[in-house]
XYZ file of C-alpha atoms in Angstrom:
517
model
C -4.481 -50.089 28.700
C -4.530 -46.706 26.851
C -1.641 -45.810 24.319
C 1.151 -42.984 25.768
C 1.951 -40.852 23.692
C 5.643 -39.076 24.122
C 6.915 -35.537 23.243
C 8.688 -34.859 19.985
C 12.014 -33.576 20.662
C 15.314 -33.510 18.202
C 13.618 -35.476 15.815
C 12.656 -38.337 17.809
C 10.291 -39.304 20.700
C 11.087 -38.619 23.997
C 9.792 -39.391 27.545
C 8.848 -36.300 29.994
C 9.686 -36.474 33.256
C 6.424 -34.274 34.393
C 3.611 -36.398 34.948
C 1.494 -37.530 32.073
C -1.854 -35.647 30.562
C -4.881 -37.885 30.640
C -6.090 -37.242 27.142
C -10.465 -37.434 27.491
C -12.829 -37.683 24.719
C -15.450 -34.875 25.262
C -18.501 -37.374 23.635
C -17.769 -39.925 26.255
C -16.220 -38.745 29.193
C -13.664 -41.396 28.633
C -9.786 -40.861 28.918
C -8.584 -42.815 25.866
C -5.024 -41.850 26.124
C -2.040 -40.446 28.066
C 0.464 -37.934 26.721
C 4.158 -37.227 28.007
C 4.733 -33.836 29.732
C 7.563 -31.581 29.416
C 9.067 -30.823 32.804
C 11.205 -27.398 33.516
C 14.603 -29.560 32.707
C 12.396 -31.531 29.784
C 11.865 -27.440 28.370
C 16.250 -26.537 29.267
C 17.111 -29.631 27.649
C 14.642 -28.558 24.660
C 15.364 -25.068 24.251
C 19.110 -25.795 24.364
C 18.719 -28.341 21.057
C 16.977 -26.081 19.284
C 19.136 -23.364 20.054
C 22.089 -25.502 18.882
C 20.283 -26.585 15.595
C 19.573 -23.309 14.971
C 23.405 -22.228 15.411
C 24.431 -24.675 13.516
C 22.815 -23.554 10.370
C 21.752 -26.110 8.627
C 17.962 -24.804 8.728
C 18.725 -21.419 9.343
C 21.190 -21.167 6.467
C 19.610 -23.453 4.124
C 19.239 -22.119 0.590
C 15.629 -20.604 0.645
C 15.098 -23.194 -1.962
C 15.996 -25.908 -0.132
C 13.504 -24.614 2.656
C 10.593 -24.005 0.096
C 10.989 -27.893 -1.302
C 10.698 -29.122 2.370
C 7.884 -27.376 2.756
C 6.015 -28.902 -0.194
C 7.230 -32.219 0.911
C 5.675 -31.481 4.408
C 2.322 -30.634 2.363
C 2.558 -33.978 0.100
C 2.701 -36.104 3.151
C 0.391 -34.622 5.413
C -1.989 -35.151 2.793
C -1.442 -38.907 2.705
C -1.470 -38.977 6.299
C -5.160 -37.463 6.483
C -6.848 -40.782 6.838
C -5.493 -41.827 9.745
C -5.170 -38.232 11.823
C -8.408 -36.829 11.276
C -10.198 -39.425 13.320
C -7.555 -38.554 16.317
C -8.088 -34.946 15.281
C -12.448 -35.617 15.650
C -12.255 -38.107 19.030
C -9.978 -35.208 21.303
C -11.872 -32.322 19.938
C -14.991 -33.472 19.740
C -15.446 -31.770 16.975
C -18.090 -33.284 13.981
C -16.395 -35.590 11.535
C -18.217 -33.676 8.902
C -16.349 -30.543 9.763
C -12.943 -32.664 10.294
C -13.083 -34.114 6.867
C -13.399 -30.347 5.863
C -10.901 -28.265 7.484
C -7.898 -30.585 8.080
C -7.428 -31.343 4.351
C -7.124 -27.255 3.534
C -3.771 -27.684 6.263
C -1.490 -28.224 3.140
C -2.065 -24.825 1.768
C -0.181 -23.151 4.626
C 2.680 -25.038 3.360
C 2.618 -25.231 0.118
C 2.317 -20.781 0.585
C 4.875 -20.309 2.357
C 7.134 -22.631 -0.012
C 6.207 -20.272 -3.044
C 6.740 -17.037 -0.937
C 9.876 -18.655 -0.318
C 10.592 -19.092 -3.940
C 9.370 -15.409 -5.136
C 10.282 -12.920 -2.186
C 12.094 -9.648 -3.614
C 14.645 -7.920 -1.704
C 14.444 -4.549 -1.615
C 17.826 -2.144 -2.921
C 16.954 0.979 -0.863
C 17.411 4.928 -3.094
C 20.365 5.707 -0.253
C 21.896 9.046 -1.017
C 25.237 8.734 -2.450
C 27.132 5.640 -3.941
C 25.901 3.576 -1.680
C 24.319 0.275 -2.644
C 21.904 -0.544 0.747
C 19.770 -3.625 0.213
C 17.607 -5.741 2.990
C 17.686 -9.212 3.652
C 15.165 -11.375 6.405
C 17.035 -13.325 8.532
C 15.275 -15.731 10.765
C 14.761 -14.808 14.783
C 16.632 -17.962 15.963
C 14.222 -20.703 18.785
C 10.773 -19.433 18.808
C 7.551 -20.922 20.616
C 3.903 -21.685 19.813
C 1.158 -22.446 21.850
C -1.646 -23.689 20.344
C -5.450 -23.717 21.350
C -7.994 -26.907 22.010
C -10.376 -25.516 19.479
C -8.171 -26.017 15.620
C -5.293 -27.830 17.214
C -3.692 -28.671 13.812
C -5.184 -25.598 11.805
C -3.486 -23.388 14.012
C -0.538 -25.372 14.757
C 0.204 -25.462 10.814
C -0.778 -21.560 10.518
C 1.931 -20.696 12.858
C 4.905 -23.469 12.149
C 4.696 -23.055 8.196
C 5.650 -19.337 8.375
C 8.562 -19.667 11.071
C 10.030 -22.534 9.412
C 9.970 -20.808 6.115
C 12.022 -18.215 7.972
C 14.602 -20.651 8.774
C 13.528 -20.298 12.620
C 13.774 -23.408 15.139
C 10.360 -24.118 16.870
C 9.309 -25.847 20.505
C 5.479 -26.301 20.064
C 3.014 -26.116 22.937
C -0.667 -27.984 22.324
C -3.108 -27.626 24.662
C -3.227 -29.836 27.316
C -6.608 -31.228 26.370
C -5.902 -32.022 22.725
C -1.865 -32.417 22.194
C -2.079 -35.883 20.036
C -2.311 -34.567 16.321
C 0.362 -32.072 16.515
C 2.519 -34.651 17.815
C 1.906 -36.599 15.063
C 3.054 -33.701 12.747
C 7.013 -34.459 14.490
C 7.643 -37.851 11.684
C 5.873 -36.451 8.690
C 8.197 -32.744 9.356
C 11.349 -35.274 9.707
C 10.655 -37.271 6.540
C 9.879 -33.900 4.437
C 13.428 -32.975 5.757
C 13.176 -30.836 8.761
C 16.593 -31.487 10.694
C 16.532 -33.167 13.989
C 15.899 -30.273 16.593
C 14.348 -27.565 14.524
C 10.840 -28.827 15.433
C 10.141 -29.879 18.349
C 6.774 -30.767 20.397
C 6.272 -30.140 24.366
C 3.056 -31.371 25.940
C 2.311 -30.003 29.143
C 0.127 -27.549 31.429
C 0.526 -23.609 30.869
C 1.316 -22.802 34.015
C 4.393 -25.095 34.448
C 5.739 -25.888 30.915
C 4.250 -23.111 28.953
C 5.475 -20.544 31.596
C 9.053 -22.422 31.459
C 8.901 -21.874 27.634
C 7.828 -18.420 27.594
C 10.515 -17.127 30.220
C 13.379 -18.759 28.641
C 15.916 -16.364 27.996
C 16.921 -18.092 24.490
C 13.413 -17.502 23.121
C 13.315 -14.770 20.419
C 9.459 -15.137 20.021
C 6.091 -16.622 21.015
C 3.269 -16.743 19.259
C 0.168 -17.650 20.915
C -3.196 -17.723 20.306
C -5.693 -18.545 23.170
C -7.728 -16.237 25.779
C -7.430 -12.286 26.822
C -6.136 -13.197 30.389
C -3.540 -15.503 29.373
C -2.380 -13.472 26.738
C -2.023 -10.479 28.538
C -0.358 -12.337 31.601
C 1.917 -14.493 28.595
C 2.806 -10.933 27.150
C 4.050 -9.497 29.971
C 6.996 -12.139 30.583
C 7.842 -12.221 27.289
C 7.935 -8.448 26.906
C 10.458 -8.809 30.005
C 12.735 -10.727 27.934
C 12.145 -8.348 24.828
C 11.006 -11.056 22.586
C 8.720 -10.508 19.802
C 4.780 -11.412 20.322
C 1.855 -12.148 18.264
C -1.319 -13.469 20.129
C -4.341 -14.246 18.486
C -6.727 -13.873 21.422
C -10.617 -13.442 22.256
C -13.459 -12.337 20.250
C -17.309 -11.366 20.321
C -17.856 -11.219 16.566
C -21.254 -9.024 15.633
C -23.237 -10.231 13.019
C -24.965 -7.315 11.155
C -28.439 -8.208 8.793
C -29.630 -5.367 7.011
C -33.370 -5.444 5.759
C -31.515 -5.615 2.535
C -30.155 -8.739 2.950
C -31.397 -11.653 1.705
C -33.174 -13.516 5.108
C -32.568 -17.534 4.105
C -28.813 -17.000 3.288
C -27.945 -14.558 6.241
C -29.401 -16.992 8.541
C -27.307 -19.961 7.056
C -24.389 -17.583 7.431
C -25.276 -17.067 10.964
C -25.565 -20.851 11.813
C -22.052 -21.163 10.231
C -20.138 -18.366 11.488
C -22.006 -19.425 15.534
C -21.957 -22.820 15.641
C -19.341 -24.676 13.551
C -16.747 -26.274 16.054
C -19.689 -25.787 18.742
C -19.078 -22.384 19.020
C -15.458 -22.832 20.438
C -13.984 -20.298 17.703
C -12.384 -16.787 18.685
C -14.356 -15.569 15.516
C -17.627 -17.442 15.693
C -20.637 -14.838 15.777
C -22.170 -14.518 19.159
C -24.135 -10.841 18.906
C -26.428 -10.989 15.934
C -27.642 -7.531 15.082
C -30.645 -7.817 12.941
C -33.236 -4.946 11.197
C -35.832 -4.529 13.227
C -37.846 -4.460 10.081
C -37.334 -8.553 9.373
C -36.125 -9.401 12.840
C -39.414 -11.476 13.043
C -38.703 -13.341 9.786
C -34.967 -13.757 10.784
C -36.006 -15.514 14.291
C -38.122 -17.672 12.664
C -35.915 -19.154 10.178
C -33.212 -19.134 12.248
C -35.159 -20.670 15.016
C -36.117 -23.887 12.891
C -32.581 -23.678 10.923
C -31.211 -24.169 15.231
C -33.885 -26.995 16.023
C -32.538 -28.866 12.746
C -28.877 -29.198 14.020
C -29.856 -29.903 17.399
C -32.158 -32.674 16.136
C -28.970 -33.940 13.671
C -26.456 -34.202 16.743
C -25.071 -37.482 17.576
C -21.476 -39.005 17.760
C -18.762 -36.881 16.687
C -17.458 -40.263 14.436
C -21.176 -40.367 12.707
C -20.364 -38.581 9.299
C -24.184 -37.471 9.613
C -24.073 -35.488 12.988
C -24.402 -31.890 13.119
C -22.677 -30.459 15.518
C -19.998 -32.554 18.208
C -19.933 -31.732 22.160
C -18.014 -28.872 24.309
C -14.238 -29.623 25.119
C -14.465 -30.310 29.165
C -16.743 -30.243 31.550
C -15.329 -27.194 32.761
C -16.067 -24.933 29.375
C -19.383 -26.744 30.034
C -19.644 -25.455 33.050
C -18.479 -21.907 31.763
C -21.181 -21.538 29.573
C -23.820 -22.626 31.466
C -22.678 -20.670 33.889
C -23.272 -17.294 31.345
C -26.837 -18.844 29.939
C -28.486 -19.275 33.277
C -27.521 -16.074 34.658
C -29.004 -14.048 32.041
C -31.601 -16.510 31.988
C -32.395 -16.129 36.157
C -31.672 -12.553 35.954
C -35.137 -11.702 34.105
C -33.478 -10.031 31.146
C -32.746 -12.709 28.537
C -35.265 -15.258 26.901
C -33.997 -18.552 24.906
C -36.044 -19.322 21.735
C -34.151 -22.434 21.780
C -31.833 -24.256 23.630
C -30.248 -23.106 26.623
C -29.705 -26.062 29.045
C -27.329 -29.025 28.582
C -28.479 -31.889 26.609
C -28.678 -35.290 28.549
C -31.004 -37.096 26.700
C -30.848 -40.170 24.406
C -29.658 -38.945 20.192
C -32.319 -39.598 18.004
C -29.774 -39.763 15.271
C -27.806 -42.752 16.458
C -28.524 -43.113 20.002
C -25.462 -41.834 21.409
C -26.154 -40.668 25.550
C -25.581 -37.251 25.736
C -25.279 -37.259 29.398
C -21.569 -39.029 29.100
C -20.461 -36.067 27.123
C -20.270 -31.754 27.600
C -23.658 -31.751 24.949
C -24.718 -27.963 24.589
C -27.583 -27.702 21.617
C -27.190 -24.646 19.726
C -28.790 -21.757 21.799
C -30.710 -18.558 20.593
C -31.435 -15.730 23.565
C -33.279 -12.642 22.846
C -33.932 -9.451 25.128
C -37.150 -10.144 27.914
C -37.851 -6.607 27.543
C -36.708 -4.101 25.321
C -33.156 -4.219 25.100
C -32.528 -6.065 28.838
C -30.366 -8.657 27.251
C -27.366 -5.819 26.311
C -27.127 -5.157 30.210
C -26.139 -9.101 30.653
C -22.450 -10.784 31.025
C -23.061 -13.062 27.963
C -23.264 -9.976 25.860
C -20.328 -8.769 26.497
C -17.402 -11.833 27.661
C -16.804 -14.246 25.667
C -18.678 -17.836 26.302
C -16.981 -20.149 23.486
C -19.536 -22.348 22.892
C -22.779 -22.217 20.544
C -24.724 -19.409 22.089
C -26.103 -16.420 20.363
C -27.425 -13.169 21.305
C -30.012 -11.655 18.947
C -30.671 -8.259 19.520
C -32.366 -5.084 16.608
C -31.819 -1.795 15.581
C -33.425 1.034 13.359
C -30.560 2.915 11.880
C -27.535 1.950 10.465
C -26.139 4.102 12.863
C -27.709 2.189 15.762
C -26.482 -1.080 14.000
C -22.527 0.260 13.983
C -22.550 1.325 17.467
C -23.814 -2.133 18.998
C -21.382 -4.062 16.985
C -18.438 -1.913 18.075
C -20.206 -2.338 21.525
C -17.215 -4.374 22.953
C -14.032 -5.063 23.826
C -12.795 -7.266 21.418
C -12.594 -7.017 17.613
C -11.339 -9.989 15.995
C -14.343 -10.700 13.096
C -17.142 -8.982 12.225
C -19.693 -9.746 9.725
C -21.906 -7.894 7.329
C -25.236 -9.004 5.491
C -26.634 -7.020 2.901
C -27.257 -6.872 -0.812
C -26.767 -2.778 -0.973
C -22.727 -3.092 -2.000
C -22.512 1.136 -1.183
C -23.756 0.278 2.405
C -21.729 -2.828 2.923
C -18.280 -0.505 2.087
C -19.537 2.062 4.264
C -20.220 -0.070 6.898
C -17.628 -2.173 6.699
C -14.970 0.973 7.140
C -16.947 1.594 10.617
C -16.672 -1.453 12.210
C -13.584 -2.502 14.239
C -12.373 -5.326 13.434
C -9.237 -6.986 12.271
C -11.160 -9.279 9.594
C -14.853 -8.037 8.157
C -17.042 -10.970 5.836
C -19.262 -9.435 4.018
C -22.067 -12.462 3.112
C -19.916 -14.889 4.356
C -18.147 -15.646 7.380
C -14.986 -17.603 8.567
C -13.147 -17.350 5.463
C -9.603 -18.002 6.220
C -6.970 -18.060 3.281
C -2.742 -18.277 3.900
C -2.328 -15.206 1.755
C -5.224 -13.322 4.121
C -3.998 -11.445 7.834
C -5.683 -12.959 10.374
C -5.597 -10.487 13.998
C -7.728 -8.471 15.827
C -8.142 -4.225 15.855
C -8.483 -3.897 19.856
C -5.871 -4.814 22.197
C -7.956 -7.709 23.993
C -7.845 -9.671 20.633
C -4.565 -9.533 20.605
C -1.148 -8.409 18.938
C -0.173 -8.959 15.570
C -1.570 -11.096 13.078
C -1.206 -14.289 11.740
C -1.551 -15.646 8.025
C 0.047 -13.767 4.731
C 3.644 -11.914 3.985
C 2.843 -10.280 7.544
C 3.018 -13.552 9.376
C 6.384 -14.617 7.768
C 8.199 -10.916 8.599
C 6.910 -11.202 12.317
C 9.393 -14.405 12.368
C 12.350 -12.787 10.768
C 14.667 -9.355 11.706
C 15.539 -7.113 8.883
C 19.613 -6.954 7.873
C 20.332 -3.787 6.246
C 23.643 -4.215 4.046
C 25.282 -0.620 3.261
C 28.040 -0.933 0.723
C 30.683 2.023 -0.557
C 30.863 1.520 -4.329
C 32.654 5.097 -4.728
C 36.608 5.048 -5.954
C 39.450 4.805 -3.132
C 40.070 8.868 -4.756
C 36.381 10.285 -4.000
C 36.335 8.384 -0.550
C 39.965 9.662 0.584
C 38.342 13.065 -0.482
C 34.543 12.941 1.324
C 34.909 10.101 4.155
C 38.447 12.005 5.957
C 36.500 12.946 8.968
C 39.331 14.162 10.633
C 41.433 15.747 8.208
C 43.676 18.848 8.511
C 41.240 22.410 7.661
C 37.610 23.479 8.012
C 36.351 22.280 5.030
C 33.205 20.881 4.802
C 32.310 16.820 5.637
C 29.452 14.595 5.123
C 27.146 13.474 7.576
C 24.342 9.965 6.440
């Protein structure tokens, strides 16, 4: 019988009354566990807690101090709690233990920023005219709510509670549906740092019934999502209703720009990084590689037999020595062979390599590919000319490890294809000529431009995109934690009782002249 796991709410688990998430395992098809759901009444009964906790002060009016040494203590014991939530992090994603053992460890930084921004933040006295002392203070927002993505489920859940806690804020968490187990876990370790009962709380459930109850609540201050274009647009418009505040981190169709100046071997590691790490199932991840057309043939050739390498080291997401893990569902699966094959069938797209799902045995360890959502890393190229710009899978985003590789002549051709889209979350930039990667870099639009490198991603470092279909706001950095707090201005009259009974009589006897600001 598999394990249920329950929401986290006022410090304690809690049964939904919604009916529970089968939780699958993307390798093998298999639903390994089932996860409470937060009803409508599950979400009042939430919201109302938090609301209260947050009333009551005793987060929101902690001593900053206070906040910043919870925080810490939130870092310390995540860390000692790796060993056992990374596995449950790899086995719902997916995702390659290799890149588990990675990224989940760097979670703590978050914290342990946000704990010294705490600890350092100025507050600003403002030059008001007159004798006037008018400084600012950030007070927190009051119950805000996250929804969180498949792809990073506790990156991004950590990226988005460390700031609004810092702030003093109380939070109801969202996961995704398809991976909700690790942030659930996060509900003890927050309690035991010191996080009161009821300023973090967890809801599992499906967005159309518990995230919409979430995001209409009238209590809400602010949601911060990060997920696709639709959903944020149709998420944005109810909570734009209730004139909350909104920050969506939404979709992306990074260009990858190699100059003939940049050196071939590391560009094309770069490019296997930045396209196929988390199997492509990153807003930022590198999908339209725009390469010289003067080492375009060199490029595709190492980057064809860099491709064939991972494809030939995938295996089971546990197996430290596996490349690359499967797709989330069947159904992104399905998405993105949907994309392939039609540009594919259509006559105007080639595939080097890849570019139909893997059901075959793993030569690495045996694992059946055909029980999972396998994709191998994929490389299409134009059939003819440039017939591959006119297809869908240039232009919408597939999430999942495809690439387009297309060349140009001029730097000027090489700008205009990668601002040749909708979206501009990441960009990146490969060259060895510094005066050309500044120039170009001030051309592209983008919210975040790597210049050789690519998915760097820092807690002092804004993280959003430059076009409205990648979203609003940004996460990450002294940006992040304002977005969760209102400003207080504090004006106070330090003149004597005698100047202010002279200056501040508005309606005194006479013509003479009064003050106005």
């Amino acid at each position: 019988m598999v394990h249920a796991y329950s929401m986290w709410v006022a410090g304690k688990e809690q049964p939904g009354e919604a009916e529970q998430i089968p939780v699958e395992d993307p390798a093998t098809g298999e639903i390994f566990a089932q996860c409470h759901a937060a009803s409508t009444a599950d979400v009042e009964r939430t919201i109302t807690l938090a609301h209260e906790a947050f009333k009551s002060g005793i987060w929101s009016k902690a001593p900053r101090h206070h906040r910043a040494d919870v925080l810490d203590k939130c870092a310390v014991l995540l860390t000692e709690a790796l060993s056992s939530m990374i596995p449950l992090e790899v086995r719902q994603t997916g995702r390659a233990i290799r890149e588990m053992n990675a990224q989940v460890p760097s979670l703590v930084r978050w914290f342990k920023y946000y704990a010294s921004l705490l600890r350092v933040e100025e507050q600003p006295v403002l030059p008001t005219t007159g004798k006037l002392h008018n400084f600012l203070q950030r007070a927190p927002l009051g119950v805000v709510v996250q929804i969180t993505p498949f792809n990073h489920p506790l990156l991004i859940a950590v990226k988005k509670l460390a700031p609004a806690l810092a702030a003093g804020n109380s939070v109801v968490v969202k996961p995704s549906e398809l991976t909700p187990l690790t942030t659930l876990q996060l509900g003890p370790i927050l309690k035991e740092a010191g996080v009161p009962d009821g300023v973090f709380n967890v809801l599992p459930g499906y967005g159309g019934t518990t995230g919409k109850a979430l995001v209409q609540h009238p209590l809400v201050r602010k949601v911060d999502v990060t997920g696709g274009t639709a959903s944020g647009r149709a998420i944005g418009g109810i909570v734009g209703g209730n004139l909350a505040r909104y920050t969506a981190e939404l979709g992306g169709k990074a260009p990858l720009v190699v100059f003939e100046k940049a050196d071939v071997q590391l560009a094309v590691n770069g490019i296997v990084f930045g396209s196929f790490i988390a199997s492509g199932q990153t807003c930022i991840a590198s999908t339209r590689i725009i390469v010289d057309n003067m080492i375009l043939s060199q490029l595709l050739e190492q980057l064809k037999a860099k491709t064939d390498s991972i494809t030939k080291r995938m295996g089971a997401p546990n197996n430290p020595e596996s490349a690359m893990g499967p797709l989330i569902s069947a159904k992104q699966l399905g998405n993105v062979e949907a994309l392939v094959n039609e540009a594919v069938d259509s006559g105007k797209a080639t595939a080097v390599t890849g570019g139909s799902r893997m059901k075959d045995i793993s030569t690495l360890d045996g694992t059946d590919f055909s029980q999972g959502y396998f994709y191998p890393p994929t490389i299409l190229v134009s059939s003819e000319g440039d017939s591959i710009l006119e297809t869908r899978i240039w232009r919408e985003e597939a999430f999942g490890p495809v690439i387009v590789v297309v060349g140009f002549d001029t730097e000027e051709q090489a700008i205009k294809l990668a601002n040749n889209s909708e979206f501009g979350l990441g960009a990146g930039i490969w060259t060895q000529d510094l005066a050309q990667a500044f120039r170009v870099s001030e051309q592209v639009d983008a919210g975040i431009t790597w210049v050789n490198t690519h998915h760097r991603n820092d807690p002092s470092s804004p993280w959003g995109g430059a076009k409205s279909s990648s979203g609003v706001g940004s996460e990450n950095g002294i940006d992040a934690y304002h977005a969760y707090t209102t400003i207080k201005s504090t004006i106070i009259n330090y003149a004597s009782t005698e100047e202010s009974l002279a200056t501040d009589d508005w309606f005194r006897d006479g013509t003479g002249s009064v003050r106005y600001g």
